[in-house]
mmCIF file of C-alpha atoms and ligand atoms in Angstrom:
data_model
loop_
_atom_site.group_PDB
_atom_site.id
_atom_site.type_symbol
_atom_site.label_atom_id
_atom_site.label_comp_id
_atom_site.label_asym_id
_atom_site.label_seq_id
_atom_site.Cartn_x
_atom_site.Cartn_y
_atom_site.Cartn_z
ATOM 1 C CA MET A 790 20.264 -11.505 -0.338
ATOM 2 C CA THR A 791 21.989 -9.399 2.332
ATOM 3 C CA PRO A 792 23.587 -11.261 5.240
ATOM 4 C CA GLY A 793 21.335 -11.618 8.221
ATOM 5 C CA ALA A 794 18.242 -11.523 6.044
ATOM 6 C CA THR A 795 16.959 -14.722 7.553
ATOM 7 C CA THR A 796 17.089 -13.374 11.101
ATOM 8 C CA ARG A 797 15.228 -10.172 10.333
ATOM 9 C CA LYS A 798 11.510 -10.095 10.798
ATOM 10 C CA ARG A 799 9.587 -10.390 7.586
ATOM 11 C CA VAL A 800 7.284 -7.647 6.355
ATOM 12 C CA LEU A 801 4.682 -7.827 3.601
ATOM 13 C CA SER A 802 2.547 -5.024 2.332
ATOM 14 C CA GLY A 803 0.625 -4.292 -0.809
ATOM 15 C CA MET A 804 -0.675 -1.361 -2.769
ATOM 16 C CA ARG A 805 -3.431 -1.286 -5.357
ATOM 17 C CA PRO A 806 -2.374 -0.228 -8.839
ATOM 18 C CA THR A 807 -4.228 3.074 -8.942
ATOM 19 C CA GLY A 808 -1.780 4.712 -11.369
ATOM 20 C CA LYS A 809 0.473 7.587 -10.366
ATOM 21 C CA LEU A 810 0.753 7.991 -6.590
ATOM 22 C CA HIS A 811 0.012 11.200 -4.698
ATOM 23 C CA LEU A 812 1.408 12.752 -1.551
ATOM 24 C CA GLY A 813 -1.259 11.025 0.528
ATOM 25 C CA ASN A 814 -0.015 7.619 -0.657
ATOM 26 C CA PHE A 815 3.514 8.708 0.192
ATOM 27 C CA VAL A 816 2.775 9.943 3.711
ATOM 28 C CA GLY A 817 0.277 7.161 4.425
ATOM 29 C CA ALA A 818 2.412 4.238 3.306
ATOM 30 C CA LEU A 819 5.330 4.596 0.941
ATOM 31 C CA GLN A 820 7.509 6.820 3.126
ATOM 32 C CA ASN A 821 7.080 4.350 5.954
ATOM 33 C CA TRP A 822 8.024 1.437 3.691
ATOM 34 C CA VAL A 823 11.204 3.180 2.566
ATOM 35 C CA GLY A 824 12.191 3.521 6.223
ATOM 36 C CA MET A 825 11.676 -0.196 6.893
ATOM 37 C CA GLN A 826 13.979 -1.614 4.245
ATOM 38 C CA ASP A 827 17.081 -1.898 6.410
ATOM 39 C CA GLN A 828 15.430 -3.205 9.517
ATOM 40 C CA TYR A 829 13.158 -5.860 8.043
ATOM 41 C CA GLU A 830 13.129 -8.374 5.244
ATOM 42 C CA CYS A 831 10.542 -6.600 3.130
ATOM 43 C CA PHE A 832 8.197 -7.805 0.409
ATOM 44 C CA PHE A 833 6.201 -5.077 -1.329
ATOM 45 C CA CYS A 834 3.555 -6.141 -3.784
ATOM 46 C CA VAL A 835 1.589 -4.310 -6.466
ATOM 47 C CA VAL A 836 -1.710 -6.070 -5.811
ATOM 48 C CA ASP A 837 -3.064 -6.073 -9.343
ATOM 49 C CA TRP A 838 -5.572 -8.857 -8.677
ATOM 50 C CA HIS A 839 -7.045 -6.717 -5.914
ATOM 51 C CA ALA A 840 -7.800 -4.035 -8.493
ATOM 52 C CA LEU A 841 -10.204 -6.521 -10.104
ATOM 53 C CA THR A 842 -12.261 -6.916 -6.934
ATOM 54 C CA THR A 843 -13.831 -3.542 -7.653
ATOM 55 C CA ASP A 844 -12.839 -2.747 -11.249
ATOM 56 C CA TYR A 845 -13.354 -6.038 -13.008
ATOM 57 C CA ALA A 846 -15.294 -4.764 -16.028
ATOM 58 C CA ASP A 847 -12.438 -2.857 -17.636
ATOM 59 C CA THR A 848 -8.978 -4.288 -17.147
ATOM 60 C CA SER A 849 -7.334 -2.405 -19.990
ATOM 61 C CA ARG A 850 -5.351 -0.092 -17.689
ATOM 62 C CA VAL A 851 -4.282 -2.499 -14.955
ATOM 63 C CA LYS A 852 -0.838 -3.179 -16.355
ATOM 64 C CA GLU A 853 -0.105 0.452 -17.133
ATOM 65 C CA ASN A 854 -1.271 1.523 -13.679
ATOM 66 C CA SER A 855 0.853 -1.170 -12.055
ATOM 67 C CA LEU A 856 3.899 0.107 -13.875
ATOM 68 C CA GLU A 857 3.158 3.675 -12.753
ATOM 69 C CA VAL A 858 3.098 2.476 -9.158
ATOM 70 C CA ALA A 859 6.416 0.737 -9.734
ATOM 71 C CA PHE A 860 7.903 4.014 -11.044
ATOM 72 C CA ASP A 861 6.812 5.853 -7.921
ATOM 73 C CA TRP A 862 8.086 3.143 -5.590
ATOM 74 C CA LEU A 863 11.515 3.215 -7.178
ATOM 75 C CA ALA A 864 11.487 7.014 -7.333
ATOM 76 C CA ALA A 865 10.616 7.249 -3.646
ATOM 77 C CA GLY A 866 13.637 5.134 -2.785
ATOM 78 C CA LEU A 867 12.452 1.561 -2.438
ATOM 79 C CA ASP A 868 15.616 -0.268 -3.332
ATOM 80 C CA PRO A 869 15.462 -3.646 -5.102
ATOM 81 C CA GLU A 870 18.829 -4.482 -3.531
ATOM 82 C CA LYS A 871 17.226 -4.245 -0.109
ATOM 83 C CA CYS A 872 13.679 -5.435 -0.583
ATOM 84 C CA VAL A 873 11.567 -7.547 -2.890
ATOM 85 C CA LEU A 874 9.318 -5.506 -5.185
ATOM 86 C CA PHE A 875 6.877 -7.529 -7.255
ATOM 87 C CA PHE A 876 3.547 -7.951 -9.024
ATOM 88 C CA GLN A 877 0.955 -10.090 -7.256
ATOM 89 C CA SER A 878 -0.341 -11.678 -10.451
ATOM 90 C CA HIS A 879 3.147 -12.945 -11.318
ATOM 91 C CA VAL A 880 3.103 -15.147 -8.221
ATOM 92 C CA PRO A 881 0.271 -17.660 -8.746
ATOM 93 C CA GLU A 882 0.910 -19.108 -5.286
ATOM 94 C CA HIS A 883 -1.214 -16.220 -3.931
ATOM 95 C CA ALA A 884 -4.163 -17.621 -5.873
ATOM 96 C CA GLU A 885 -3.542 -21.186 -4.773
ATOM 97 C CA LEU A 886 -3.463 -20.211 -1.105
ATOM 98 C CA HIS A 887 -6.502 -18.000 -1.553
ATOM 99 C CA LEU A 888 -8.382 -20.987 -2.943
ATOM 100 C CA LEU A 889 -7.424 -23.197 -0.013
ATOM 101 C CA PHE A 890 -8.389 -20.474 2.466
ATOM 102 C CA SER A 891 -11.744 -20.089 0.744
ATOM 103 C CA MET A 892 -12.488 -23.703 1.679
ATOM 104 C CA ILE A 893 -12.094 -23.126 5.417
ATOM 105 C CA THR A 894 -13.480 -19.614 5.846
ATOM 106 C CA PRO A 895 -17.008 -19.265 7.211
ATOM 107 C CA LEU A 896 -19.047 -16.806 5.136
ATOM 108 C CA GLY A 897 -19.953 -14.866 8.269
ATOM 109 C CA TRP A 898 -16.319 -13.920 8.827
ATOM 110 C CA LEU A 899 -16.233 -12.166 5.462
ATOM 111 C CA GLU A 900 -19.693 -10.615 5.707
ATOM 112 C CA ARG A 901 -18.817 -8.915 8.963
ATOM 113 C CA VAL A 902 -15.604 -7.268 7.702
ATOM 114 C CA PRO A 903 -16.369 -3.566 8.271
ATOM 115 C CA THR A 904 -15.201 -2.392 4.844
ATOM 116 C CA TYR A 905 -17.476 -4.902 3.133
ATOM 117 C CA LYS A 906 -20.877 -3.526 4.107
ATOM 118 C CA GLU A 907 -19.643 0.025 3.998
ATOM 119 C CA GLN A 908 -18.299 -0.178 0.456
ATOM 120 C CA ARG A 909 -21.278 -2.141 -0.835
ATOM 121 C CA GLU A 910 -23.505 0.646 0.419
ATOM 122 C CA ASN A 911 -21.306 3.543 -0.674
ATOM 123 C CA ILE A 912 -20.167 2.435 -4.106
ATOM 124 C CA LYS A 913 -23.226 2.604 -6.297
ATOM 125 C CA ASP A 914 -21.702 2.892 -9.764
ATOM 126 C CA LYS A 915 -20.710 -0.774 -9.983
ATOM 127 C CA ASP A 916 -22.137 -4.060 -8.806
ATOM 128 C CA LEU A 917 -20.032 -5.269 -5.893
ATOM 129 C CA GLY A 918 -22.261 -8.248 -5.268
ATOM 130 C CA THR A 919 -19.508 -10.507 -6.566
ATOM 131 C CA TYR A 920 -17.776 -13.492 -5.043
ATOM 132 C CA GLY A 921 -14.388 -11.814 -5.570
ATOM 133 C CA PHE A 922 -15.368 -8.668 -3.706
ATOM 134 C CA LEU A 923 -16.675 -10.598 -0.717
ATOM 135 C CA GLY A 924 -13.529 -12.703 -0.700
ATOM 136 C CA TYR A 925 -10.944 -10.008 -1.173
ATOM 137 C CA PRO A 926 -9.836 -9.852 2.477
ATOM 138 C CA LEU A 927 -9.077 -13.531 2.065
ATOM 139 C CA LEU A 928 -6.893 -12.777 -0.943
ATOM 140 C CA GLN A 929 -5.131 -10.251 1.271
ATOM 141 C CA ALA A 930 -4.691 -12.931 3.952
ATOM 142 C CA ALA A 931 -3.106 -15.147 1.299
ATOM 143 C CA ASP A 932 -0.818 -12.271 0.202
ATOM 144 C CA ILE A 933 0.447 -12.003 3.761
ATOM 145 C CA LEU A 934 0.571 -15.633 4.833
ATOM 146 C CA VAL A 935 2.117 -17.018 1.648
ATOM 147 C CA TYR A 936 5.280 -15.258 2.879
ATOM 148 C CA LYS A 937 4.702 -16.185 6.528
ATOM 149 C CA ALA A 938 5.054 -12.465 7.202
ATOM 150 C CA ASP A 939 5.464 -11.347 10.816
ATOM 151 C CA CYS A 940 4.448 -7.726 10.310
ATOM 152 C CA VAL A 941 2.110 -5.879 7.990
ATOM 153 C CA PRO A 942 2.487 -2.096 7.733
ATOM 154 C CA VAL A 943 -0.990 -0.720 7.078
ATOM 155 C CA GLY A 944 -3.252 2.210 7.773
ATOM 156 C CA GLU A 945 -6.105 2.138 10.273
ATOM 157 C CA ASP A 946 -8.606 1.047 7.606
ATOM 158 C CA GLN A 947 -6.737 -2.223 7.008
ATOM 159 C CA VAL A 948 -6.319 -3.370 10.608
ATOM 160 C CA ALA A 949 -9.496 -5.468 10.480
ATOM 161 C CA HIS A 950 -8.086 -7.321 7.473
ATOM 162 C CA VAL A 951 -4.921 -8.208 9.348
ATOM 163 C CA GLU A 952 -7.066 -9.355 12.267
ATOM 164 C CA LEU A 953 -8.984 -11.615 9.871
ATOM 165 C CA THR A 954 -5.633 -12.866 8.552
ATOM 166 C CA ARG A 955 -4.699 -13.941 12.086
ATOM 167 C CA GLU A 956 -8.012 -15.758 12.471
ATOM 168 C CA ILE A 957 -7.443 -17.600 9.198
ATOM 169 C CA ALA A 958 -3.893 -18.536 10.269
ATOM 170 C CA ARG A 959 -5.235 -19.858 13.565
ATOM 171 C CA ARG A 960 -7.978 -21.870 11.881
ATOM 172 C CA PHE A 961 -5.620 -23.344 9.309
ATOM 173 C CA ASN A 962 -3.107 -24.256 12.010
ATOM 174 C CA ALA A 963 -5.865 -25.843 14.106
ATOM 175 C CA PHE A 964 -7.104 -28.006 11.230
ATOM 176 C CA TYR A 965 -3.824 -28.999 9.641
ATOM 177 C CA GLY A 966 -0.951 -27.994 11.912
ATOM 178 C CA SER A 967 -0.708 -31.317 13.819
ATOM 179 C CA GLY A 968 0.706 -29.423 16.799
ATOM 180 C CA LYS A 969 3.197 -27.518 14.640
ATOM 181 C CA PRO A 970 1.739 -24.259 13.289
ATOM 182 C CA VAL A 971 2.271 -23.718 9.563
ATOM 183 C CA PHE A 972 1.566 -19.980 9.730
ATOM 184 C CA PRO A 973 2.642 -17.291 12.196
ATOM 185 C CA GLU A 974 -0.005 -14.828 13.328
ATOM 186 C CA PRO A 975 1.076 -11.548 11.732
ATOM 187 C CA GLN A 976 0.818 -8.194 13.484
ATOM 188 C CA SER A 977 -0.261 -4.858 12.030
ATOM 189 C CA LEU A 978 2.359 -2.144 12.124
ATOM 190 C CA LEU A 979 0.074 0.832 12.195
ATOM 191 C CA THR A 980 1.336 3.666 9.991
ATOM 192 C CA PRO A 981 0.915 6.842 12.023
ATOM 193 C CA ALA A 982 -1.798 8.686 10.146
ATOM 194 C CA ALA A 983 -0.581 12.198 9.469
ATOM 195 C CA LYS A 984 -3.517 14.355 8.529
ATOM 196 C CA LEU A 985 -2.768 15.142 4.920
ATOM 197 C CA PRO A 986 -5.322 17.469 3.371
ATOM 198 C CA GLY A 987 -5.797 17.857 -0.351
ATOM 199 C CA THR A 988 -6.021 21.189 -2.117
ATOM 200 C CA ASP A 989 -9.695 21.570 -1.140
ATOM 201 C CA GLY A 990 -9.006 20.890 2.543
ATOM 202 C CA ARG A 991 -10.618 17.439 2.540
ATOM 203 C CA LYS A 992 -8.494 14.307 2.952
ATOM 204 C CA MET A 993 -6.251 13.929 -0.080
ATOM 205 C CA SER A 994 -7.823 11.289 -2.294
ATOM 206 C CA LYS A 995 -7.836 10.412 -5.961
ATOM 207 C CA SER A 996 -11.625 10.276 -5.928
ATOM 208 C CA TYR A 997 -11.887 13.890 -4.689
ATOM 209 C CA GLY A 998 -9.610 15.249 -7.417
ATOM 210 C CA ASN A 999 -7.648 17.236 -4.808
ATOM 211 C CA THR A 1000 -4.289 15.527 -5.068
ATOM 212 C CA ILE A 1001 -0.698 16.628 -5.481
ATOM 213 C CA MET A 1002 1.098 13.880 -7.370
ATOM 214 C CA LEU A 1003 4.638 12.736 -6.602
ATOM 215 C CA ALA A 1004 5.360 13.276 -10.280
ATOM 216 C CA ASP A 1005 3.859 16.782 -10.503
ATOM 217 C CA PRO A 1006 6.449 19.175 -11.970
ATOM 218 C CA GLU A 1007 7.384 22.217 -9.893
ATOM 219 C CA PRO A 1008 5.075 24.692 -11.723
ATOM 220 C CA VAL A 1009 2.121 22.359 -11.201
ATOM 221 C CA VAL A 1010 2.901 22.017 -7.488
ATOM 222 C CA ARG A 1011 3.132 25.803 -7.152
ATOM 223 C CA GLN A 1012 -0.109 26.325 -9.059
ATOM 224 C CA LYS A 1013 -1.962 23.762 -6.932
ATOM 225 C CA LEU A 1014 -0.713 25.447 -3.752
ATOM 226 C CA LYS A 1015 -1.875 28.836 -5.008
ATOM 227 C CA THR A 1016 -5.459 27.659 -5.263
ATOM 228 C CA MET A 1017 -5.372 25.653 -2.032
ATOM 229 C CA VAL A 1018 -7.933 26.606 0.595
ATOM 230 C CA THR A 1019 -6.724 28.359 3.767
ATOM 231 C CA ASP A 1020 -8.031 29.242 7.225
ATOM 232 C CA PRO A 1021 -11.460 30.708 6.363
ATOM 233 C CA ALA A 1022 -11.019 33.284 9.157
ATOM 234 C CA ARG A 1023 -8.309 35.046 7.117
ATOM 235 C CA VAL A 1024 -10.525 36.869 4.680
ATOM 236 C CA ARG A 1025 -8.352 39.950 4.344
ATOM 237 C CA ARG A 1026 -4.571 40.191 4.462
ATOM 238 C CA SER A 1027 -4.889 42.086 7.770
ATOM 239 C CA ASP A 1028 -6.958 39.338 9.461
ATOM 240 C CA PRO A 1029 -4.890 37.075 11.721
ATOM 241 C CA GLY A 1030 -5.205 33.346 11.058
ATOM 242 C CA ASN A 1031 -4.462 30.017 12.700
ATOM 243 C CA PRO A 1032 -2.209 27.416 11.030
ATOM 244 C CA ASP A 1033 -3.917 24.721 13.120
ATOM 245 C CA LEU A 1034 -7.144 25.443 11.241
ATOM 246 C CA CYS A 1035 -5.538 25.729 7.828
ATOM 247 C CA PRO A 1036 -4.797 22.923 5.332
ATOM 248 C CA VAL A 1037 -1.659 24.773 4.232
ATOM 249 C CA GLY A 1038 -0.620 24.850 7.884
ATOM 250 C CA ASP A 1039 -1.036 21.057 7.940
ATOM 251 C CA LEU A 1040 1.282 20.717 4.952
ATOM 252 C CA HIS A 1041 3.890 22.842 6.729
ATOM 253 C CA LYS A 1042 3.669 20.620 9.802
ATOM 254 C CA ILE A 1043 4.445 17.551 7.742
ATOM 255 C CA PHE A 1044 6.930 18.867 5.194
ATOM 256 C CA SER A 1045 8.541 22.096 6.449
ATOM 257 C CA SER A 1046 11.534 22.682 8.707
ATOM 258 C CA ASN A 1047 11.112 23.897 12.270
ATOM 259 C CA GLU A 1048 12.348 27.345 11.279
ATOM 260 C CA THR A 1049 9.787 27.702 8.538
ATOM 261 C CA MET A 1050 7.103 26.340 10.841
ATOM 262 C CA ALA A 1051 8.030 28.985 13.420
ATOM 263 C CA LYS A 1052 7.770 31.749 10.818
ATOM 264 C CA VAL A 1053 4.385 30.435 9.717
ATOM 265 C CA ASN A 1054 3.068 30.189 13.261
ATOM 266 C CA ASP A 1055 4.130 33.688 14.160
ATOM 267 C CA GLY A 1056 3.403 35.359 10.834
ATOM 268 C CA CYS A 1057 -0.030 33.851 10.406
ATOM 269 C CA ARG A 1058 -1.265 34.610 13.912
ATOM 270 C CA THR A 1059 -0.061 38.214 13.769
ATOM 271 C CA ALA A 1060 -1.027 38.789 10.138
ATOM 272 C CA GLY A 1061 2.647 39.496 9.598
ATOM 273 C CA ILE A 1062 2.720 37.325 6.493
ATOM 274 C CA GLY A 1063 0.205 36.841 3.696
ATOM 275 C CA CYS A 1064 -1.190 33.508 2.600
ATOM 276 C CA ILE A 1065 0.470 33.859 -0.797
ATOM 277 C CA GLU A 1066 3.902 34.012 0.820
ATOM 278 C CA CYS A 1067 3.064 31.221 3.251
ATOM 279 C CA LYS A 1068 1.902 29.011 0.394
ATOM 280 C CA SER A 1069 5.069 29.667 -1.565
ATOM 281 C CA TRP A 1070 7.069 28.374 1.416
ATOM 282 C CA ALA A 1071 4.901 25.262 1.540
ATOM 283 C CA ALA A 1072 5.528 24.793 -2.181
ATOM 284 C CA ASP A 1073 9.282 25.165 -1.530
ATOM 285 C CA SER A 1074 9.133 22.373 1.035
ATOM 286 C CA LEU A 1075 7.220 20.099 -1.309
ATOM 287 C CA VAL A 1076 9.495 20.795 -4.240
ATOM 288 C CA ARG A 1077 12.523 20.014 -2.055
ATOM 289 C CA LEU A 1078 10.973 16.644 -1.181
ATOM 290 C CA LEU A 1079 9.820 15.788 -4.697
ATOM 291 C CA LYS A 1080 12.852 16.900 -6.749
ATOM 292 C CA PRO A 1081 15.101 13.934 -5.942
ATOM 293 C CA MET A 1082 12.220 11.529 -6.491
ATOM 294 C CA GLN A 1083 11.475 13.043 -9.872
ATOM 295 C CA GLU A 1084 15.167 12.845 -10.768
ATOM 296 C CA ARG A 1085 15.103 9.102 -10.060
ATOM 297 C CA ARG A 1086 11.753 8.690 -11.810
ATOM 298 C CA LYS A 1087 13.040 10.099 -15.104
ATOM 299 C CA LYS A 1088 15.195 7.076 -15.826
ATOM 300 C CA PHE A 1089 12.183 4.761 -15.559
ATOM 301 C CA GLU A 1090 9.851 7.006 -17.502
ATOM 302 C CA GLN A 1091 12.347 7.091 -20.331
ATOM 303 C CA ASN A 1092 12.828 3.351 -20.193
ATOM 304 C CA PRO A 1093 9.821 1.696 -18.547
ATOM 305 C CA ARG A 1094 11.247 -1.734 -19.177
ATOM 306 C CA LEU A 1095 13.880 -1.054 -16.506
ATOM 307 C CA ALA A 1096 11.162 -0.854 -13.876
ATOM 308 C CA TRP A 1097 9.344 -3.817 -15.367
ATOM 309 C CA ASP A 1098 12.487 -5.938 -15.224
ATOM 310 C CA ILE A 1099 13.121 -4.986 -11.596
ATOM 311 C CA LEU A 1100 9.634 -6.067 -10.569
ATOM 312 C CA GLU A 1101 9.835 -9.133 -12.755
ATOM 313 C CA ALA A 1102 13.061 -10.181 -11.007
ATOM 314 C CA GLY A 1103 11.395 -9.413 -7.682
ATOM 315 C CA SER A 1104 8.472 -11.593 -8.681
ATOM 316 C CA GLN A 1105 10.856 -14.510 -9.228
ATOM 317 C CA ARG A 1106 12.296 -14.055 -5.737
ATOM 318 C CA ALA A 1107 8.796 -13.788 -4.311
ATOM 319 C CA ARG A 1108 7.822 -17.013 -6.082
ATOM 320 C CA GLN A 1109 10.740 -18.767 -4.495
ATOM 321 C CA ALA A 1110 9.630 -17.738 -0.997
ATOM 322 C CA ALA A 1111 5.947 -18.370 -1.701
ATOM 323 C CA GLY A 1112 6.768 -21.765 -3.206
ATOM 324 C CA GLU A 1113 8.490 -22.829 0.004
ATOM 325 C CA THR A 1114 5.408 -21.929 2.012
ATOM 326 C CA MET A 1115 3.130 -23.782 -0.379
ATOM 327 C CA GLN A 1116 5.186 -26.945 0.058
ATOM 328 C CA ASP A 1117 4.568 -26.711 3.817
ATOM 329 C CA VAL A 1118 0.895 -25.983 3.212
ATOM 330 C CA ARG A 1119 0.402 -28.930 0.874
ATOM 331 C CA ALA A 1120 2.329 -31.255 3.162
ATOM 332 C CA ALA A 1121 0.267 -30.183 6.170
ATOM 333 C CA MET A 1122 -2.899 -30.918 4.195
ATOM 334 C CA HIS A 1123 -1.575 -34.321 3.027
ATOM 335 C CA MET A 1124 -1.640 -32.976 -0.502
ATOM 336 C CA SER A 1125 2.026 -32.778 -1.377
ATOM 337 C CA LEU A 1126 2.835 -33.265 -5.043
ATOM 338 C CA ASP A 1127 4.879 -36.390 -4.296
ATOM 339 C CA TYR A 1128 3.687 -39.929 -4.878
ATOM 340 C CA GLU A 1129 2.593 -41.765 -1.761
ATOM 341 C CA ALA A 1130 1.662 -45.420 -1.808
ATOM 342 C CA PRO A 1131 -1.989 -46.080 -0.917
ATOM 343 C CA GLN A 1132 -2.427 -47.461 2.622
ATOM 344 C CA GLY A 1133 -1.458 -51.073 2.919
ATOM 345 C CA ARG A 1134 0.931 -51.035 -0.025
ATOM 346 C CA ALA A 1135 4.650 -51.002 0.355
ATOM 347 C CA ASP A 1136 5.568 -49.524 -3.063
HETATM 348 N N1 LIG B 2670 -6.266 -4.197 0.801
HETATM 349 C C1 LIG B 2670 -5.157 -3.273 0.813
HETATM 350 C C2 LIG B 2670 -5.704 -1.863 0.470
HETATM 351 O O1 LIG B 2670 -6.785 -1.742 -0.067
HETATM 352 C C3 LIG B 2670 -4.091 -3.622 -0.158
HETATM 353 C C4 LIG B 2670 -3.481 -4.953 0.135
HETATM 354 C C5 LIG B 2670 -3.668 -6.097 -0.573
HETATM 355 C C6 LIG B 2670 -2.599 -5.258 1.193
HETATM 356 N N2 LIG B 2670 -2.937 -7.108 -0.035
HETATM 357 C C7 LIG B 2670 -2.288 -6.638 1.044
HETATM 358 C C8 LIG B 2670 -2.059 -4.519 2.239
HETATM 359 C C9 LIG B 2670 -1.468 -7.267 1.947
HETATM 360 C C10 LIG B 2670 -1.236 -5.182 3.141
HETATM 361 C C11 LIG B 2670 -0.929 -6.548 2.998
HETATM 362 O O2 LIG B 2670 -5.012 -0.904 0.743
HETATM 363 FE FE1 LIG B 2671 -2.860 29.200 6.228
HETATM 364 FE FE2 LIG B 2671 -0.454 30.209 5.940
HETATM 365 FE FE3 LIG B 2671 -2.598 31.691 5.355
HETATM 366 FE FE4 LIG B 2671 -2.036 31.072 7.862
HETATM 367 S S1 LIG B 2671 -0.786 32.324 6.498
HETATM 368 S S2 LIG B 2671 -4.029 30.946 6.883
HETATM 369 S S3 LIG B 2671 -1.183 29.018 7.664
HETATM 370 S S4 LIG B 2671 -1.911 29.842 4.311
#
């Protein structure tokens, strides 16, 4: 491990194995993670057990999807020399801590997690009335606390889970800490939510089928841009438009240089440029971003075992750290694995 690692604050975050990642995943999380590697001691986890909280009936793709996520992480520049990249299910300590947390967590705490009710109402195609689904924020708390993480980079939607994690840490410390807290109370590091529209103008999301994938080859990126929706006020080429009301304009704001942005702003508002030209510039910006990632990705696509081995080695390092925490946890609960003589006996 790099010198000074022990003095850096520790970060843990996780991503569900949804398969290939899209630009929304990059802007909403991955890009931010890449930028944290030097400053923090980072643990990044493919949370494959979390995938089962909603998709338990068919697990045939979990491993493949996890590997795809690993490809994209490595392609985006997460560096196994700088951070620990691993699979959740390879570190059984997460499950052990989750079990212990389940003993001390009042049901009401889980039932009032905002995502719980919302998803149970919205997702109709599968039965989410399971124990695992109710408990999944607790599994997330275990993911975080088994590393005694100080900071958790997440989007807005996950802040309530980190808040719950702090409540669990506090409750555990109150029961078992004997004046010396076992767990820190981790903070959310809110990822600034850039508004990233998909090709149909709605938020980019796998479930909407409007994504641009990090692994999309240049012609696919250009084709997707061509059919992307624009400012509805620009019906004809001669109509002026407004990049602030246009999904393509939003892409420019995130991915294009200031010069290009200036040309878009001026050209769109004066009808000096057409949408086709404007979109080709947006495609240029995306291709410039994605090219180096796709270069790095090739190596892993050609030899998936390389990526597997990197995450497998990361999982060993994660187990080491998680194992240290579990020793503290068991000791605090008077359940260490060491022999202790029954009271009143000297042996
Ligand atoms: N629940 C998170 C999500 O759906 C993923 C996740 C699991 C996570 N464990 C975590 C995020 C720990 C941060 C820290 O996006
Ligand atoms: Fe959108 Fe560009 Fe067309 Fe303006 S010129 S409406 S920003 S695509």
